[in-house]
Amino acid sequence: MEVTTEQFEEFKQEFIYWQEKFGLTDWRIVFEKRDLEGDLAGINPNVAARSVTVIICDTCEDRHQETGWFNPKYQGQHEAMHLLLATYSWLAEQRYVNKEWLYQEEEAIVMKLQNAFKTLKETLTLIDPTPPYFHGKVIEPIEFHTETNENQRT
């Protein structure tokens, strides 16, 4: 099955949504639709240049469509999460890296996730990655408790 222009646009929009939510706006993004030899989507980040090519397959097997494995929104969200971890993964592969660099990047990831959760709407719509089907699933809003009790330290 050929990936349609509409599906490609949906993929890009979802990726950009999560890129913004994760505060990854310092990355230069290039989107491509091409053969991925069986994969549905992927990214090729250049961490030093802060640029990334985000790719969706140009065709997918009918079984991926029939079972729900191919879902442009899911793929867009998934690849944005890979970008969130790209610098951390890159650091871990470097010949010379110290624990402080990894700690700093881990903290940066945690802060980006915290900011994303704070700015999300009251109801999160997550895509359930459980085979055999992918589908949007509304979950209960996350409640942030601001009350403290006597046993909590402030």
mmCIF file with all atom_site columns, C-alpha atoms in Angstrom:
data_model
loop_
_atom_site.group_PDB
_atom_site.id
_atom_site.type_symbol
_atom_site.label_atom_id
_atom_site.label_alt_id
_atom_site.label_comp_id
_atom_site.label_asym_id
_atom_site.label_entity_id
_atom_site.label_seq_id
_atom_site.pdbx_PDB_ins_code
_atom_site.Cartn_x
_atom_site.Cartn_y
_atom_site.Cartn_z
_atom_site.occupancy
_atom_site.B_iso_or_equiv
_atom_site.pdbx_formal_charge
_atom_site.auth_seq_id
_atom_site.auth_comp_id
_atom_site.auth_asym_id
_atom_site.auth_atom_id
_atom_site.pdbx_PDB_model_num
ATOM 1   C CA . MET A 1 1   ? 0.000  0.000  0.000  1.00 0.00 ? 1   MET A CA 1
ATOM 2   C CA . GLU A 1 2   ? 1.311  3.437  -0.877 1.00 0.00 ? 2   GLU A CA 1
ATOM 3   C CA . VAL A 1 3   ? 1.473  6.054  1.867  1.00 0.00 ? 3   VAL A CA 1
ATOM 4   C CA . THR A 1 4   ? -0.799 8.915  0.846  1.00 0.00 ? 4   THR A CA 1
ATOM 5   C CA . THR A 1 5   ? -0.006 12.618 0.916  1.00 0.00 ? 5   THR A CA 1
ATOM 6   C CA . GLU A 1 6   ? -2.618 12.988 3.662  1.00 0.00 ? 6   GLU A CA 1
ATOM 7   C CA . GLN A 1 7   ? -0.918 10.319 5.785  1.00 0.00 ? 7   GLN A CA 1
ATOM 8   C CA . PHE A 1 8   ? 2.471  11.978 5.234  1.00 0.00 ? 8   PHE A CA 1
ATOM 9   C CA . GLU A 1 9   ? 1.031  15.324 6.367  1.00 0.00 ? 9   GLU A CA 1
ATOM 10  C CA . GLU A 1 10  ? -0.574 13.708 9.418  1.00 0.00 ? 10  GLU A CA 1
ATOM 11  C CA . PHE A 1 11  ? 2.804  12.138 10.296 1.00 0.00 ? 11  PHE A CA 1
ATOM 12  C CA . LYS A 1 12  ? 4.583  15.502 9.975  1.00 0.00 ? 12  LYS A CA 1
ATOM 13  C CA . GLN A 1 13  ? 1.965  17.375 12.008 1.00 0.00 ? 13  GLN A CA 1
ATOM 14  C CA . GLU A 1 14  ? 2.100  14.842 14.843 1.00 0.00 ? 14  GLU A CA 1
ATOM 15  C CA . PHE A 1 15  ? 5.906  14.902 14.881 1.00 0.00 ? 15  PHE A CA 1
ATOM 16  C CA . ILE A 1 16  ? 5.945  18.720 15.001 1.00 0.00 ? 16  ILE A CA 1
ATOM 17  C CA . TYR A 1 17  ? 3.323  18.747 17.767 1.00 0.00 ? 17  TYR A CA 1
ATOM 18  C CA . TRP A 1 18  ? 5.511  16.559 19.986 1.00 0.00 ? 18  TRP A CA 1
ATOM 19  C CA . GLN A 1 19  ? 8.714  18.326 18.928 1.00 0.00 ? 19  GLN A CA 1
ATOM 20  C CA . GLU A 1 20  ? 7.202  21.545 20.274 1.00 0.00 ? 20  GLU A CA 1
ATOM 21  C CA . LYS A 1 21  ? 5.790  19.893 23.410 1.00 0.00 ? 21  LYS A CA 1
ATOM 22  C CA . PHE A 1 22  ? 9.222  18.411 24.189 1.00 0.00 ? 22  PHE A CA 1
ATOM 23  C CA . GLY A 1 23  ? 10.940 21.773 23.625 1.00 0.00 ? 23  GLY A CA 1
ATOM 24  C CA . LEU A 1 24  ? 13.043 20.451 20.742 1.00 0.00 ? 24  LEU A CA 1
ATOM 25  C CA . THR A 1 25  ? 12.596 23.555 18.617 1.00 0.00 ? 25  THR A CA 1
ATOM 26  C CA . ASP A 1 26  ? 16.337 24.095 18.241 1.00 0.00 ? 26  ASP A CA 1
ATOM 27  C CA . TRP A 1 27  ? 16.471 21.178 15.762 1.00 0.00 ? 27  TRP A CA 1
ATOM 28  C CA . ARG A 1 28  ? 16.293 21.781 11.999 1.00 0.00 ? 28  ARG A CA 1
ATOM 29  C CA . ILE A 1 29  ? 13.853 19.213 10.613 1.00 0.00 ? 29  ILE A CA 1
ATOM 30  C CA . VAL A 1 30  ? 13.698 17.717 7.125  1.00 0.00 ? 30  VAL A CA 1
ATOM 31  C CA . PHE A 1 31  ? 10.862 15.309 6.334  1.00 0.00 ? 31  PHE A CA 1
ATOM 32  C CA . GLU A 1 32  ? 11.142 12.567 3.739  1.00 0.00 ? 32  GLU A CA 1
ATOM 33  C CA . LYS A 1 33  ? 8.914  9.836  2.408  1.00 0.00 ? 33  LYS A CA 1
ATOM 34  C CA . ARG A 1 34  ? 10.973 6.975  0.980  1.00 0.00 ? 34  ARG A CA 1
ATOM 35  C CA . ASP A 1 35  ? 11.689 3.269  1.080  1.00 0.00 ? 35  ASP A CA 1
ATOM 36  C CA . LEU A 1 36  ? 12.805 2.093  4.516  1.00 0.00 ? 36  LEU A CA 1
ATOM 37  C CA . GLU A 1 37  ? 13.252 -1.582 3.652  1.00 0.00 ? 37  GLU A CA 1
ATOM 38  C CA . GLY A 1 38  ? 10.489 -2.857 5.919  1.00 0.00 ? 38  GLY A CA 1
ATOM 39  C CA . ASP A 1 39  ? 10.595 -0.191 8.626  1.00 0.00 ? 39  ASP A CA 1
ATOM 40  C CA . LEU A 1 40  ? 7.627  2.145  8.950  1.00 0.00 ? 40  LEU A CA 1
ATOM 41  C CA . ALA A 1 41  ? 9.473  5.278  10.083 1.00 0.00 ? 41  ALA A CA 1
ATOM 42  C CA . GLY A 1 42  ? 12.801 6.471  11.445 1.00 0.00 ? 42  GLY A CA 1
ATOM 43  C CA . ILE A 1 43  ? 15.069 9.419  12.143 1.00 0.00 ? 43  ILE A CA 1
ATOM 44  C CA . ASN A 1 44  ? 18.645 10.237 11.179 1.00 0.00 ? 44  ASN A CA 1
ATOM 45  C CA . PRO A 1 45  ? 19.835 12.869 13.660 1.00 0.00 ? 45  PRO A CA 1
ATOM 46  C CA . ASN A 1 46  ? 23.022 14.906 13.367 1.00 0.00 ? 46  ASN A CA 1
ATOM 47  C CA . VAL A 1 47  ? 23.391 15.977 16.988 1.00 0.00 ? 47  VAL A CA 1
ATOM 48  C CA . ALA A 1 48  ? 26.350 18.301 16.450 1.00 0.00 ? 48  ALA A CA 1
ATOM 49  C CA . ALA A 1 49  ? 24.503 20.217 13.716 1.00 0.00 ? 49  ALA A CA 1
ATOM 50  C CA . ARG A 1 50  ? 21.127 19.961 15.532 1.00 0.00 ? 50  ARG A CA 1
ATOM 51  C CA . SER A 1 51  ? 19.489 18.706 12.349 1.00 0.00 ? 51  SER A CA 1
ATOM 52  C CA . VAL A 1 52  ? 17.431 15.607 11.757 1.00 0.00 ? 52  VAL A CA 1
ATOM 53  C CA . THR A 1 53  ? 15.870 13.845 8.822  1.00 0.00 ? 53  THR A CA 1
ATOM 54  C CA . VAL A 1 54  ? 12.518 12.359 9.795  1.00 0.00 ? 54  VAL A CA 1
ATOM 55  C CA . ILE A 1 55  ? 11.412 9.608  7.452  1.00 0.00 ? 55  ILE A CA 1
ATOM 56  C CA . ILE A 1 56  ? 8.193  7.723  6.853  1.00 0.00 ? 56  ILE A CA 1
ATOM 57  C CA . CYS A 1 57  ? 7.988  4.758  4.504  1.00 0.00 ? 57  CYS A CA 1
ATOM 58  C CA . ASP A 1 58  ? 6.643  5.406  1.028  1.00 0.00 ? 58  ASP A CA 1
ATOM 59  C CA . THR A 1 59  ? 4.862  2.057  1.012  1.00 0.00 ? 59  THR A CA 1
ATOM 60  C CA . CYS A 1 60  ? 3.880  -0.373 3.702  1.00 0.00 ? 60  CYS A CA 1
ATOM 61  C CA . GLU A 1 61  ? 2.668  -3.915 3.591  1.00 0.00 ? 61  GLU A CA 1
ATOM 62  C CA . ASP A 1 62  ? -1.097 -4.402 3.545  1.00 0.00 ? 62  ASP A CA 1
ATOM 63  C CA . ARG A 1 63  ? -0.855 -6.374 6.790  1.00 0.00 ? 63  ARG A CA 1
ATOM 64  C CA . HIS A 1 64  ? 0.546  -3.298 8.548  1.00 0.00 ? 64  HIS A CA 1
ATOM 65  C CA . GLN A 1 65  ? -2.491 -1.314 7.478  1.00 0.00 ? 65  GLN A CA 1
ATOM 66  C CA . GLU A 1 66  ? -4.955 -4.103 8.254  1.00 0.00 ? 66  GLU A CA 1
ATOM 67  C CA . THR A 1 67  ? -3.619 -4.770 11.768 1.00 0.00 ? 67  THR A CA 1
ATOM 68  C CA . GLY A 1 68  ? -3.160 -1.114 12.629 1.00 0.00 ? 68  GLY A CA 1
ATOM 69  C CA . TRP A 1 69  ? 0.636  -1.309 12.824 1.00 0.00 ? 69  TRP A CA 1
ATOM 70  C CA . PHE A 1 70  ? 0.785  1.561  10.351 1.00 0.00 ? 70  PHE A CA 1
ATOM 71  C CA . ASN A 1 71  ? -0.594 4.675  11.974 1.00 0.00 ? 71  ASN A CA 1
ATOM 72  C CA . PRO A 1 72  ? 0.918  8.024  10.899 1.00 0.00 ? 72  PRO A CA 1
ATOM 73  C CA . LYS A 1 73  ? 0.076  9.692  14.232 1.00 0.00 ? 73  LYS A CA 1
ATOM 74  C CA . TYR A 1 74  ? 1.688  6.904  16.217 1.00 0.00 ? 74  TYR A CA 1
ATOM 75  C CA . GLN A 1 75  ? 4.770  6.935  13.981 1.00 0.00 ? 75  GLN A CA 1
ATOM 76  C CA . GLY A 1 76  ? 5.058  10.741 14.281 1.00 0.00 ? 76  GLY A CA 1
ATOM 77  C CA . GLN A 1 77  ? 4.822  10.641 18.074 1.00 0.00 ? 77  GLN A CA 1
ATOM 78  C CA . HIS A 1 78  ? 7.218  7.689  18.263 1.00 0.00 ? 78  HIS A CA 1
ATOM 79  C CA . GLU A 1 79  ? 9.901  9.358  16.135 1.00 0.00 ? 79  GLU A CA 1
ATOM 80  C CA . ALA A 1 80  ? 9.632  12.598 18.160 1.00 0.00 ? 80  ALA A CA 1
ATOM 81  C CA . MET A 1 81  ? 10.390 10.517 21.263 1.00 0.00 ? 81  MET A CA 1
ATOM 82  C CA . HIS A 1 82  ? 13.484 9.166  19.531 1.00 0.00 ? 82  HIS A CA 1
ATOM 83  C CA . LEU A 1 83  ? 14.542 12.763 18.883 1.00 0.00 ? 83  LEU A CA 1
ATOM 84  C CA . LEU A 1 84  ? 14.020 13.541 22.567 1.00 0.00 ? 84  LEU A CA 1
ATOM 85  C CA . LEU A 1 85  ? 16.597 10.838 23.351 1.00 0.00 ? 85  LEU A CA 1
ATOM 86  C CA . ALA A 1 86  ? 18.936 11.529 20.416 1.00 0.00 ? 86  ALA A CA 1
ATOM 87  C CA . THR A 1 87  ? 21.512 13.618 22.281 1.00 0.00 ? 87  THR A CA 1
ATOM 88  C CA . TYR A 1 88  ? 21.592 11.175 25.191 1.00 0.00 ? 88  TYR A CA 1
ATOM 89  C CA . SER A 1 89  ? 22.088 8.254  22.798 1.00 0.00 ? 89  SER A CA 1
ATOM 90  C CA . TRP A 1 90  ? 24.787 10.171 20.933 1.00 0.00 ? 90  TRP A CA 1
ATOM 91  C CA . LEU A 1 91  ? 26.643 10.972 24.160 1.00 0.00 ? 91  LEU A CA 1
ATOM 92  C CA . ALA A 1 92  ? 26.516 7.327  25.242 1.00 0.00 ? 92  ALA A CA 1
ATOM 93  C CA . GLU A 1 93  ? 28.257 6.310  22.006 1.00 0.00 ? 93  GLU A CA 1
ATOM 94  C CA . GLN A 1 94  ? 31.121 8.799  22.307 1.00 0.00 ? 94  GLN A CA 1
ATOM 95  C CA . ARG A 1 95  ? 34.601 7.544  23.035 1.00 0.00 ? 95  ARG A CA 1
ATOM 96  C CA . TYR A 1 96  ? 35.172 10.121 25.734 1.00 0.00 ? 96  TYR A CA 1
ATOM 97  C CA . VAL A 1 97  ? 32.168 10.906 27.860 1.00 0.00 ? 97  VAL A CA 1
ATOM 98  C CA . ASN A 1 98  ? 31.872 11.516 31.557 1.00 0.00 ? 98  ASN A CA 1
ATOM 99  C CA . LYS A 1 99  ? 29.057 10.828 33.971 1.00 0.00 ? 99  LYS A CA 1
ATOM 100 C CA . GLU A 1 100 ? 28.327 14.543 34.392 1.00 0.00 ? 100 GLU A CA 1
ATOM 101 C CA . TRP A 1 101 ? 27.504 14.984 30.681 1.00 0.00 ? 101 TRP A CA 1
ATOM 102 C CA . LEU A 1 102 ? 25.124 12.021 30.806 1.00 0.00 ? 102 LEU A CA 1
ATOM 103 C CA . TYR A 1 103 ? 23.563 13.316 34.025 1.00 0.00 ? 103 TYR A CA 1
ATOM 104 C CA . GLN A 1 104 ? 23.076 16.781 32.531 1.00 0.00 ? 104 GLN A CA 1
ATOM 105 C CA . GLU A 1 105 ? 21.391 15.360 29.434 1.00 0.00 ? 105 GLU A CA 1
ATOM 106 C CA . GLU A 1 106 ? 19.211 13.062 31.536 1.00 0.00 ? 106 GLU A CA 1
ATOM 107 C CA . GLU A 1 107 ? 18.103 16.086 33.574 1.00 0.00 ? 107 GLU A CA 1
ATOM 108 C CA . ALA A 1 108 ? 17.380 18.003 30.361 1.00 0.00 ? 108 ALA A CA 1
ATOM 109 C CA . ILE A 1 109 ? 15.150 15.133 29.168 1.00 0.00 ? 109 ILE A CA 1
ATOM 110 C CA . VAL A 1 110 ? 13.300 15.004 32.486 1.00 0.00 ? 110 VAL A CA 1
ATOM 111 C CA . MET A 1 111 ? 12.724 18.773 32.419 1.00 0.00 ? 111 MET A CA 1
ATOM 112 C CA . LYS A 1 112 ? 11.403 18.571 28.843 1.00 0.00 ? 112 LYS A CA 1
ATOM 113 C CA . LEU A 1 113 ? 9.011  15.815 29.844 1.00 0.00 ? 113 LEU A CA 1
ATOM 114 C CA . GLN A 1 114 ? 7.841  17.790 32.884 1.00 0.00 ? 114 GLN A CA 1
ATOM 115 C CA . ASN A 1 115 ? 7.212  20.858 30.746 1.00 0.00 ? 115 ASN A CA 1
ATOM 116 C CA . ALA A 1 116 ? 5.363  18.767 28.159 1.00 0.00 ? 116 ALA A CA 1
ATOM 117 C CA . PHE A 1 117 ? 3.086  17.257 30.802 1.00 0.00 ? 117 PHE A CA 1
ATOM 118 C CA . LYS A 1 118 ? 2.380  20.677 32.311 1.00 0.00 ? 118 LYS A CA 1
ATOM 119 C CA . THR A 1 119 ? 1.309  22.140 28.991 1.00 0.00 ? 119 THR A CA 1
ATOM 120 C CA . LEU A 1 120 ? -0.829 19.264 27.761 1.00 0.00 ? 120 LEU A CA 1
ATOM 121 C CA . LYS A 1 121 ? -4.580 19.674 27.662 1.00 0.00 ? 121 LYS A CA 1
ATOM 122 C CA . GLU A 1 122 ? -6.703 18.363 30.519 1.00 0.00 ? 122 GLU A CA 1
ATOM 123 C CA . THR A 1 123 ? -7.237 15.102 28.687 1.00 0.00 ? 123 THR A CA 1
ATOM 124 C CA . LEU A 1 124 ? -4.322 13.309 27.132 1.00 0.00 ? 124 LEU A CA 1
ATOM 125 C CA . THR A 1 125 ? -4.974 11.276 24.019 1.00 0.00 ? 125 THR A CA 1
ATOM 126 C CA . LEU A 1 126 ? -2.358 8.590  23.759 1.00 0.00 ? 126 LEU A CA 1
ATOM 127 C CA . ILE A 1 127 ? -1.977 6.013  21.063 1.00 0.00 ? 127 ILE A CA 1
ATOM 128 C CA . ASP A 1 128 ? -2.058 2.528  22.516 1.00 0.00 ? 128 ASP A CA 1
ATOM 129 C CA . PRO A 1 129 ? 0.942  0.619  21.086 1.00 0.00 ? 129 PRO A CA 1
ATOM 130 C CA . THR A 1 130 ? -0.400 -2.787 22.097 1.00 0.00 ? 130 THR A CA 1
ATOM 131 C CA . PRO A 1 131 ? -0.548 -5.213 19.152 1.00 0.00 ? 131 PRO A CA 1
ATOM 132 C CA . PRO A 1 132 ? -2.440 -6.115 17.138 1.00 0.00 ? 132 PRO A CA 1
ATOM 133 C CA . TYR A 1 133 ? -4.187 -2.734 16.863 1.00 0.00 ? 133 TYR A CA 1
ATOM 134 C CA . PHE A 1 134 ? -3.181 0.883  17.335 1.00 0.00 ? 134 PHE A CA 1
ATOM 135 C CA . HIS A 1 135 ? -5.962 3.301  18.132 1.00 0.00 ? 135 HIS A CA 1
ATOM 136 C CA . GLY A 1 136 ? -6.452 6.593  19.915 1.00 0.00 ? 136 GLY A CA 1
ATOM 137 C CA . LYS A 1 137 ? -7.409 6.089  23.521 1.00 0.00 ? 137 LYS A CA 1
ATOM 138 C CA . VAL A 1 138 ? -8.606 8.843  25.866 1.00 0.00 ? 138 VAL A CA 1
ATOM 139 C CA . ILE A 1 139 ? -7.276 8.461  29.381 1.00 0.00 ? 139 ILE A CA 1
ATOM 140 C CA . GLU A 1 140 ? -8.255 10.232 32.551 1.00 0.00 ? 140 GLU A CA 1
ATOM 141 C CA . PRO A 1 141 ? -6.657 13.641 33.116 1.00 0.00 ? 141 PRO A CA 1
ATOM 142 C CA . ILE A 1 142 ? -3.538 13.746 35.229 1.00 0.00 ? 142 ILE A CA 1
ATOM 143 C CA . GLU A 1 143 ? -4.210 15.548 38.478 1.00 0.00 ? 143 GLU A CA 1
ATOM 144 C CA . PHE A 1 144 ? -1.295 17.409 39.992 1.00 0.00 ? 144 PHE A CA 1
ATOM 145 C CA . HIS A 1 145 ? -1.726 17.547 43.735 1.00 0.00 ? 145 HIS A CA 1
ATOM 146 C CA . THR A 1 146 ? -0.631 20.802 45.295 1.00 0.00 ? 146 THR A CA 1
ATOM 147 C CA . GLU A 1 147 ? -1.743 20.131 48.831 1.00 0.00 ? 147 GLU A CA 1
ATOM 148 C CA . THR A 1 148 ? 0.855  19.144 51.382 1.00 0.00 ? 148 THR A CA 1
ATOM 149 C CA . ASN A 1 149 ? 0.279  17.282 54.568 1.00 0.00 ? 149 ASN A CA 1
ATOM 150 C CA . GLU A 1 150 ? 2.211  17.334 57.828 1.00 0.00 ? 150 GLU A CA 1
ATOM 151 C CA . ASN A 1 151 ? 4.449  14.429 56.816 1.00 0.00 ? 151 ASN A CA 1
ATOM 152 C CA . GLN A 1 152 ? 5.609  15.993 53.557 1.00 0.00 ? 152 GLN A CA 1
ATOM 153 C CA . ARG A 1 153 ? 8.615  18.227 53.420 1.00 0.00 ? 153 ARG A CA 1
ATOM 154 C CA . THR A 1 154 ? 8.239  21.474 51.550 1.00 0.00 ? 154 THR A CA 1
#
